[in-house]
Structures are given as C-alpha cells and as structure tokens.
mmCIF file of C-alpha atoms in Angstrom:
data_model
loop_
_atom_site.group_PDB
_atom_site.id
_atom_site.type_symbol
_atom_site.label_atom_id
_atom_site.label_comp_id
_atom_site.label_asym_id
_atom_site.label_seq_id
_atom_site.Cartn_x
_atom_site.Cartn_y
_atom_site.Cartn_z
ATOM 1 C CA MET A 30 -125.965 254.774 2.439
ATOM 2 C CA ILE A 31 -124.323 253.706 5.477
ATOM 3 C CA GLY A 32 -121.168 252.306 4.317
ATOM 4 C CA ARG A 33 -118.559 250.395 6.507
ATOM 5 C CA LEU A 34 -118.987 249.681 9.899
ATOM 6 C CA ASN A 35 -116.795 252.038 12.086
ATOM 7 C CA HIS A 36 -116.700 250.881 15.330
ATOM 8 C CA VAL A 37 -118.418 249.983 18.136
ATOM 9 C CA ALA A 38 -117.582 252.183 21.387
ATOM 10 C CA ILE A 39 -117.929 250.188 24.456
ATOM 11 C CA ALA A 40 -118.139 252.323 28.097
ATOM 12 C CA VAL A 41 -116.021 251.095 30.331
ATOM 13 C CA PRO A 42 -115.294 251.025 33.986
ATOM 14 C CA ASP A 43 -111.507 250.815 34.739
ATOM 15 C CA LEU A 44 -109.991 251.636 31.739
ATOM 16 C CA GLU A 45 -106.561 249.483 32.414
ATOM 17 C CA ALA A 46 -108.462 246.298 33.837
ATOM 18 C CA SER A 47 -110.478 246.847 29.971
ATOM 19 C CA ILE A 48 -107.649 247.031 28.024
ATOM 20 C CA ALA A 49 -105.527 244.502 29.356
ATOM 21 C CA GLN A 50 -108.751 241.854 29.267
ATOM 22 C CA TYR A 51 -108.835 242.778 25.406
ATOM 23 C CA ARG A 52 -105.123 242.521 25.008
ATOM 24 C CA ASP A 53 -104.795 239.523 27.263
ATOM 25 C CA THR A 54 -108.237 237.339 27.577
ATOM 26 C CA LEU A 55 -108.874 237.671 23.907
ATOM 27 C CA GLY A 56 -105.437 238.469 22.569
ATOM 28 C CA ALA A 57 -106.245 241.963 20.437
ATOM 29 C CA VAL A 58 -103.888 243.888 19.290
ATOM 30 C CA VAL A 59 -104.731 247.664 21.164
ATOM 31 C CA GLY A 60 -103.672 250.938 21.268
ATOM 32 C CA ALA A 61 -102.058 253.193 23.870
ATOM 33 C CA PRO A 62 -105.484 255.642 25.627
ATOM 34 C CA GLN A 63 -105.628 258.849 23.799
ATOM 35 C CA ASP A 64 -107.454 261.770 25.693
ATOM 36 C CA GLU A 65 -110.027 263.902 24.146
ATOM 37 C CA PRO A 66 -110.522 266.837 26.195
ATOM 38 C CA ASP A 67 -112.954 268.208 23.203
ATOM 39 C CA HIS A 68 -115.259 265.100 23.884
ATOM 40 C CA GLY A 69 -114.839 264.141 27.229
ATOM 41 C CA VAL A 70 -113.522 260.685 26.782
ATOM 42 C CA THR A 71 -109.649 258.739 27.720
ATOM 43 C CA VAL A 72 -110.556 256.651 24.167
ATOM 44 C CA VAL A 73 -108.762 252.942 23.380
ATOM 45 C CA PHE A 74 -108.434 251.661 19.870
ATOM 46 C CA ILE A 75 -108.542 247.806 19.437
ATOM 47 C CA GLU A 76 -108.036 247.303 16.445
ATOM 48 C CA LEU A 77 -109.116 243.902 14.640
ATOM 49 C CA PRO A 78 -108.967 242.592 10.708
ATOM 50 C CA ASN A 79 -112.032 244.656 9.482
ATOM 51 C CA THR A 80 -112.897 246.833 12.139
ATOM 52 C CA LYS A 81 -112.383 248.951 15.476
ATOM 53 C CA ILE A 82 -114.146 248.474 18.872
ATOM 54 C CA GLU A 83 -113.371 252.039 21.040
ATOM 55 C CA LEU A 84 -112.689 252.228 24.507
ATOM 56 C CA LEU A 85 -114.312 255.507 25.915
ATOM 57 C CA TYR A 86 -113.790 256.355 28.770
ATOM 58 C CA PRO A 87 -114.713 259.532 30.891
ATOM 59 C CA LEU A 88 -112.663 262.027 30.896
ATOM 60 C CA GLY A 89 -112.675 265.586 32.830
ATOM 61 C CA ASP A 90 -115.658 266.748 34.857
ATOM 62 C CA SER A 91 -119.096 266.771 32.066
ATOM 63 C CA SER A 92 -118.189 263.777 30.311
ATOM 64 C CA PRO A 93 -121.264 262.475 27.967
ATOM 65 C CA ILE A 94 -119.551 258.676 29.355
ATOM 66 C CA THR A 95 -120.134 259.228 33.203
ATOM 67 C CA GLY A 96 -124.299 259.057 32.979
ATOM 68 C CA PHE A 97 -123.760 255.986 30.867
ATOM 69 C CA LEU A 98 -122.002 254.545 33.417
ATOM 70 C CA GLU A 99 -124.368 255.409 36.256
ATOM 71 C CA LYS A 100 -127.056 253.496 34.340
ATOM 72 C CA ASN A 101 -124.757 251.307 33.575
ATOM 73 C CA PRO A 102 -122.054 250.348 35.462
ATOM 74 C CA ALA A 103 -120.562 247.307 34.122
ATOM 75 C CA GLY A 104 -120.178 249.344 30.906
ATOM 76 C CA GLY A 105 -122.113 248.401 28.348
ATOM 77 C CA ILE A 106 -121.580 248.950 24.200
ATOM 78 C CA HIS A 107 -122.354 252.929 24.157
ATOM 79 C CA HIS A 108 -123.153 253.347 20.231
ATOM 80 C CA ILE A 109 -122.029 252.304 16.649
ATOM 81 C CA CYS A 110 -120.519 254.239 13.794
ATOM 82 C CA TYR A 111 -121.066 253.883 10.255
ATOM 83 C CA GLU A 112 -119.310 255.320 7.101
ATOM 84 C CA VAL A 113 -120.512 257.959 4.822
ATOM 85 C CA ASP A 114 -119.502 259.768 2.057
ATOM 86 C CA ASP A 115 -121.082 262.922 2.394
ATOM 87 C CA ILE A 116 -123.000 264.021 6.454
ATOM 88 C CA LEU A 117 -124.840 267.295 5.059
ATOM 89 C CA GLN A 118 -126.397 264.591 2.266
ATOM 90 C CA ALA A 119 -127.002 261.587 4.742
ATOM 91 C CA ARG A 120 -128.464 264.461 7.224
ATOM 92 C CA ASP A 121 -131.115 265.217 4.446
ATOM 93 C CA HIS A 122 -132.059 262.553 4.073
ATOM 94 C CA LEU A 123 -132.434 261.207 7.258
ATOM 95 C CA LEU A 124 -134.422 264.099 7.804
ATOM 96 C CA ALA A 125 -136.636 263.975 5.131
ATOM 97 C CA GLN A 126 -137.607 260.533 6.289
ATOM 98 C CA GLY A 127 -138.408 261.690 9.753
ATOM 99 C CA ALA A 128 -135.265 260.338 11.704
ATOM 100 C CA ARG A 129 -133.935 262.921 14.576
ATOM 101 C CA VAL A 130 -130.419 263.715 14.637
ATOM 102 C CA LEU A 131 -128.788 264.971 17.753
ATOM 103 C CA GLY A 132 -128.151 268.347 18.382
ATOM 104 C CA THR A 133 -128.026 271.032 16.335
ATOM 105 C CA GLY A 134 -128.520 268.978 12.742
ATOM 106 C CA GLU A 135 -124.767 270.119 11.757
ATOM 107 C CA PRO A 136 -122.155 267.609 11.873
ATOM 108 C CA LYS A 137 -119.133 268.951 14.940
ATOM 109 C CA ILE A 138 -115.514 266.903 13.989
ATOM 110 C CA GLY A 139 -115.452 264.286 15.616
ATOM 111 C CA ALA A 140 -112.908 262.576 18.031
ATOM 112 C CA HIS A 141 -111.342 260.894 15.072
ATOM 113 C CA GLY A 142 -111.220 264.264 13.546
ATOM 114 C CA LYS A 143 -113.553 264.109 10.651
ATOM 115 C CA PRO A 144 -117.660 265.630 10.877
ATOM 116 C CA VAL A 145 -119.946 263.107 12.839
ATOM 117 C CA LEU A 146 -123.764 263.224 13.861
ATOM 118 C CA PHE A 147 -125.333 261.255 16.347
ATOM 119 C CA LEU A 148 -129.510 260.150 15.522
ATOM 120 C CA HIS A 149 -131.502 259.728 18.611
ATOM 121 C CA PRO A 150 -131.372 255.801 19.695
ATOM 122 C CA LYS A 151 -135.107 255.512 20.320
ATOM 123 C CA ASP A 152 -134.892 255.897 16.228
ATOM 124 C CA PHE A 153 -132.405 253.627 16.047
ATOM 125 C CA ASN A 154 -133.973 250.255 17.712
ATOM 126 C CA GLY A 155 -132.625 251.989 20.927
ATOM 127 C CA CYS A 156 -129.096 251.941 19.542
ATOM 128 C CA LEU A 157 -127.272 255.596 19.375
ATOM 129 C CA VAL A 158 -126.068 255.553 15.933
ATOM 130 C CA GLU A 159 -123.278 258.440 14.970
ATOM 131 C CA LEU A 160 -121.950 259.254 10.894
ATOM 132 C CA GLU A 161 -118.636 259.693 10.167
ATOM 133 C CA GLN A 162 -117.499 260.935 6.920
ATOM 134 C CA VAL A 163 -114.724 259.967 5.173
ATOM 135 C CA MET B 17 -106.605 235.364 19.573
ATOM 136 C CA ILE B 18 -109.527 237.363 18.130
ATOM 137 C CA GLY B 19 -110.584 237.821 13.876
ATOM 138 C CA ARG B 20 -112.632 239.847 12.692
ATOM 139 C CA LEU B 21 -115.732 241.183 14.098
ATOM 140 C CA ASN B 22 -118.686 237.924 11.912
ATOM 141 C CA HIS B 23 -121.326 241.041 13.291
ATOM 142 C CA VAL B 24 -123.198 242.857 15.710
ATOM 143 C CA ALA B 25 -126.994 241.993 16.627
ATOM 144 C CA ILE B 26 -129.577 244.422 17.688
ATOM 145 C CA ALA B 27 -133.115 242.859 19.645
ATOM 146 C CA VAL B 28 -135.581 244.440 17.140
ATOM 147 C CA PRO B 29 -139.324 245.094 18.337
ATOM 148 C CA ASP B 30 -140.583 245.555 14.441
ATOM 149 C CA LEU B 31 -138.879 243.685 12.260
ATOM 150 C CA GLU B 32 -140.533 245.065 9.487
ATOM 151 C CA ALA B 33 -139.943 248.405 10.915
ATOM 152 C CA SER B 34 -136.678 247.793 11.009
ATOM 153 C CA ILE B 35 -135.872 246.209 7.930
ATOM 154 C CA ALA B 36 -137.615 249.773 6.252
ATOM 155 C CA GLN B 37 -135.512 251.674 7.807
ATOM 156 C CA TYR B 38 -131.891 249.887 7.164
ATOM 157 C CA ARG B 39 -133.141 249.497 3.713
ATOM 158 C CA ASP B 40 -135.235 253.208 2.686
ATOM 159 C CA THR B 41 -133.780 255.529 5.474
ATOM 160 C CA LEU B 42 -129.958 253.665 6.340
ATOM 161 C CA GLY B 43 -129.766 252.949 2.220
ATOM 162 C CA ALA B 44 -128.098 249.825 3.953
ATOM 163 C CA VAL B 45 -128.413 245.834 1.700
ATOM 164 C CA VAL B 46 -130.485 244.194 3.647
ATOM 165 C CA GLY B 47 -131.285 240.441 3.414
ATOM 166 C CA ALA B 48 -134.664 238.236 3.823
ATOM 167 C CA PRO B 49 -135.514 237.215 7.064
ATOM 168 C CA GLN B 50 -134.992 233.544 7.764
ATOM 169 C CA ASP B 51 -136.243 232.323 10.950
ATOM 170 C CA GLU B 52 -134.053 229.829 12.940
ATOM 171 C CA PRO B 53 -136.383 227.649 15.203
ATOM 172 C CA ASP B 54 -133.981 226.254 17.044
ATOM 173 C CA HIS B 55 -132.264 229.305 18.046
ATOM 174 C CA GLY B 56 -136.122 230.726 18.555
ATOM 175 C CA VAL B 57 -135.605 233.844 16.965
ATOM 176 C CA THR B 58 -136.145 235.118 12.643
ATOM 177 C CA VAL B 59 -132.773 236.830 11.406
ATOM 178 C CA VAL B 60 -132.339 239.304 8.792
ATOM 179 C CA PHE B 61 -128.575 240.680 7.911
ATOM 180 C CA ILE B 62 -127.849 243.872 6.806
ATOM 181 C CA GLU B 63 -124.566 243.369 4.899
ATOM 182 C CA LEU B 64 -122.047 246.165 5.555
ATOM 183 C CA PRO B 65 -118.657 246.668 3.453
ATOM 184 C CA ASN B 66 -116.477 245.057 6.110
ATOM 185 C CA THR B 67 -119.146 242.889 8.329
ATOM 186 C CA LYS B 68 -122.419 242.480 8.623
ATOM 187 C CA ILE B 69 -125.281 243.328 11.299
ATOM 188 C CA GLU B 70 -127.405 240.887 12.241
ATOM 189 C CA LEU B 71 -130.730 241.773 13.533
ATOM 190 C CA LEU B 72 -133.123 239.753 15.815
ATOM 191 C CA TYR B 73 -136.692 239.404 16.543
ATOM 192 C CA PRO B 74 -138.675 236.720 18.405
ATOM 193 C CA LEU B 75 -139.288 232.914 16.936
ATOM 194 C CA GLY B 76 -141.853 230.927 19.352
ATOM 195 C CA ASP B 77 -142.944 230.570 22.749
ATOM 196 C CA SER B 78 -138.883 230.648 24.566
ATOM 197 C CA SER B 79 -137.193 232.830 22.264
ATOM 198 C CA PRO B 80 -134.116 233.790 24.183
ATOM 199 C CA ILE B 81 -134.637 237.597 22.995
ATOM 200 C CA THR B 82 -138.390 237.964 24.325
ATOM 201 C CA GLY B 83 -136.835 238.471 27.838
ATOM 202 C CA PHE B 84 -133.869 241.528 26.674
ATOM 203 C CA LEU B 85 -137.453 242.614 24.742
ATOM 204 C CA GLU B 86 -138.681 243.401 27.697
ATOM 205 C CA LYS B 87 -135.815 245.255 29.261
ATOM 206 C CA ASN B 88 -135.405 247.322 26.388
ATOM 207 C CA PRO B 89 -138.614 247.529 24.601
ATOM 208 C CA ALA B 90 -137.232 250.372 22.096
ATOM 209 C CA GLY B 91 -135.012 247.319 20.797
ATOM 210 C CA GLY B 92 -130.858 247.251 21.460
ATOM 211 C CA ILE B 93 -127.703 245.803 20.862
ATOM 212 C CA HIS B 94 -127.822 242.275 21.905
ATOM 213 C CA HIS B 95 -124.235 241.048 21.669
ATOM 214 C CA ILE B 96 -120.827 241.163 20.134
ATOM 215 C CA CYS B 97 -119.534 238.108 17.801
ATOM 216 C CA TYR B 98 -115.837 237.976 17.383
ATOM 217 C CA GLU B 99 -114.268 235.437 15.044
ATOM 218 C CA VAL B 100 -111.636 232.843 16.466
ATOM 219 C CA ASP B 101 -109.336 230.031 14.246
ATOM 220 C CA ASP B 102 -110.153 227.086 16.853
ATOM 221 C CA ILE B 103 -113.138 228.086 19.231
ATOM 222 C CA LEU B 104 -111.805 225.091 21.764
ATOM 223 C CA GLN B 105 -108.564 227.125 22.216
ATOM 224 C CA ALA B 106 -109.905 230.084 22.123
ATOM 225 C CA ARG B 107 -112.233 229.075 25.544
ATOM 226 C CA ASP B 108 -109.492 226.183 27.133
ATOM 227 C CA HIS B 109 -107.235 230.661 27.269
ATOM 228 C CA LEU B 110 -110.509 232.265 28.161
ATOM 229 C CA LEU B 111 -111.508 230.208 31.473
ATOM 230 C CA ALA B 112 -107.258 229.802 32.149
ATOM 231 C CA GLN B 113 -107.451 233.248 32.030
ATOM 232 C CA GLY B 114 -110.726 233.856 34.284
ATOM 233 C CA ALA B 115 -112.999 234.396 31.884
ATOM 234 C CA ARG B 116 -116.195 232.273 32.317
ATOM 235 C CA VAL B 117 -117.919 231.236 29.123
ATOM 236 C CA LEU B 118 -122.005 229.808 29.481
ATOM 237 C CA GLY B 119 -123.786 227.378 29.474
ATOM 238 C CA THR B 120 -121.936 224.145 29.362
ATOM 239 C CA GLY B 121 -118.753 224.671 28.233
ATOM 240 C CA GLU B 122 -119.325 222.961 24.896
ATOM 241 C CA PRO B 123 -119.702 225.439 21.980
ATOM 242 C CA LYS B 124 -122.905 224.743 20.219
ATOM 243 C CA ILE B 125 -123.809 225.196 16.749
ATOM 244 C CA GLY B 126 -124.811 228.935 15.890
ATOM 245 C CA ALA B 127 -127.640 230.302 13.389
ATOM 246 C CA HIS B 128 -124.970 230.378 10.843
ATOM 247 C CA GLY B 129 -124.124 226.619 10.793
ATOM 248 C CA LYS B 130 -120.690 226.904 13.138
ATOM 249 C CA PRO B 131 -120.032 226.198 16.412
ATOM 250 C CA VAL B 132 -120.189 229.331 19.005
ATOM 251 C CA LEU B 133 -119.421 229.739 22.760
ATOM 252 C CA PHE B 134 -120.913 233.505 24.995
ATOM 253 C CA LEU B 135 -119.251 234.510 27.677
ATOM 254 C CA HIS B 136 -120.062 235.656 30.284
ATOM 255 C CA PRO B 137 -121.570 240.057 30.048
ATOM 256 C CA LYS B 138 -119.738 240.352 32.864
ATOM 257 C CA ASP B 139 -116.452 239.790 32.672
ATOM 258 C CA PHE B 140 -116.676 241.993 29.398
ATOM 259 C CA ASN B 141 -117.609 245.566 30.075
ATOM 260 C CA GLY B 142 -121.831 244.367 29.542
ATOM 261 C CA CYS B 143 -121.173 243.717 26.360
ATOM 262 C CA LEU B 144 -122.744 239.879 25.645
ATOM 263 C CA VAL B 145 -119.881 238.133 23.828
ATOM 264 C CA GLU B 146 -120.409 235.472 21.103
ATOM 265 C CA LEU B 147 -117.141 233.582 19.319
ATOM 266 C CA GLU B 148 -117.402 231.713 16.344
ATOM 267 C CA GLN B 149 -115.071 229.542 14.438
ATOM 268 C CA VAL B 150 -114.896 230.321 11.124
#
C-alpha cells in the first residue's frame, strides 16, 4: 500500500540557522521559505536526490509546531510522510486493521495541495505518520 | 555534499508487532530480521521504492537502542542516514564548519558494511544524523 517516502519533516527552532546548516554545512539544495498560513507553518524544502526533508517552523499563534518545540527545544523529527495512490482506500484498510486516523478521518488538503491524513503515533512506534495521495 | 537519504531508522519495542504492522497494515515490503551483534541491534529493512526504513531492536546486553527505548517506550525515530561520496572529506568539511562528530571522529564500519559516522544531534535540530559512504 505505502509507496515512496515523500518527506521527513523536521521541526526547527531557528529557521535561518537550519537553512544555513543544510546549505553550507551539509551542502544540500535548500529552497526558499514558504509560508503556509492554513497549516500554521513556514516550510523549507531540502531537495535530496531521492526524497525531501521538510523543515517546519511555527507560523502564527496556533501553530501545531509550537507545542512540539516546547517539548523538544532543540527541534526534532516531527513526522514521516508516505505516498499512497488512493487515500480513502488506504484509510479504510488502516481502520479495518485497527489503526487510528487523527481528526475526523476525512482527508484534508495538505501543505503540498494534496489530500493527506495523519495516523496516531502510538500505533506506529511513536512516529507520527502522514499519508499523502499523489 | 549529502546525497540520497539512505534510510530512516526507527527504534521499536516489539519487533514482531512492527514487522506485522509494516507488512499487513501499511502493505510494505518487509525483509527478514538480521542480527548485527557488533552493533547491538537486530535490523529489519522495509524497502520503499525510493529509500528504506530500518527497524532497530535491541540485541544483547549493551545495545545502543536500550536506553533510547527506556526514554521512548513506544519507540521513535532514532536517526536519519544521508549518503556521502567521501566520508573523510565530509567529516573534515563538517568539523571545519563547527559541527561535532560523535566518538573518535574516525569512521566505523556500519550495519551495512560501509564506513559511517554519526553527527551530534544538538548540532542538527535534535536529529541524530548518520553519514554513510556509498
């Protein structure tokens, strides 16, 4: 069912420092920051040859990243995102297997403009898992 | 400098349950467990089309995963691994940029039989970063 690893998302406490680090220290291709007010994040994509790293920084007063950074002041891996062909079929299969889908269970349009769902980290080895229909 | 994302490593408290979950719930291609006594881990590779997930489970009395699971009983992402062409050149560049390399600074032979180094998580947004020469 799951396909490619679309991205690994890393919450960062200092976006400019993280951009400089990935660009200069790690020598990666780093994109421009993109504000995503609907998701409460500023996002920076790091393009690797086979996948992406997504740096997440809080935007606005009710960012989902703020609480994560309070618990993890140095930052940390926030979620991993797997691609699926059909998100409703994937959701129904997961629910039938006993996995928990966060929120209402209805896909939302994610930061990439595509339907996404998040799965409960307690069901997946402490990892927040995003599924994105591609 | 960094190339492909070689793998995302996830420490898991119940290897059989995690294997079943990735195989049956997430529908992924899951390999057979491999004991790596030199590294204190049993490893299971999940083959995605573009990269791998590496499940890590403690092996032996002095496994580096035991302490991680004590702090994170549900499991969690343990490290991410980037490929580099020349690990000594990468190390020297990182040190010159002020990043800290764990251990002696000399590459060790990792679980895949290739030279690896680990970078200090405090320098990389709370993420333990492995570099592997490919």
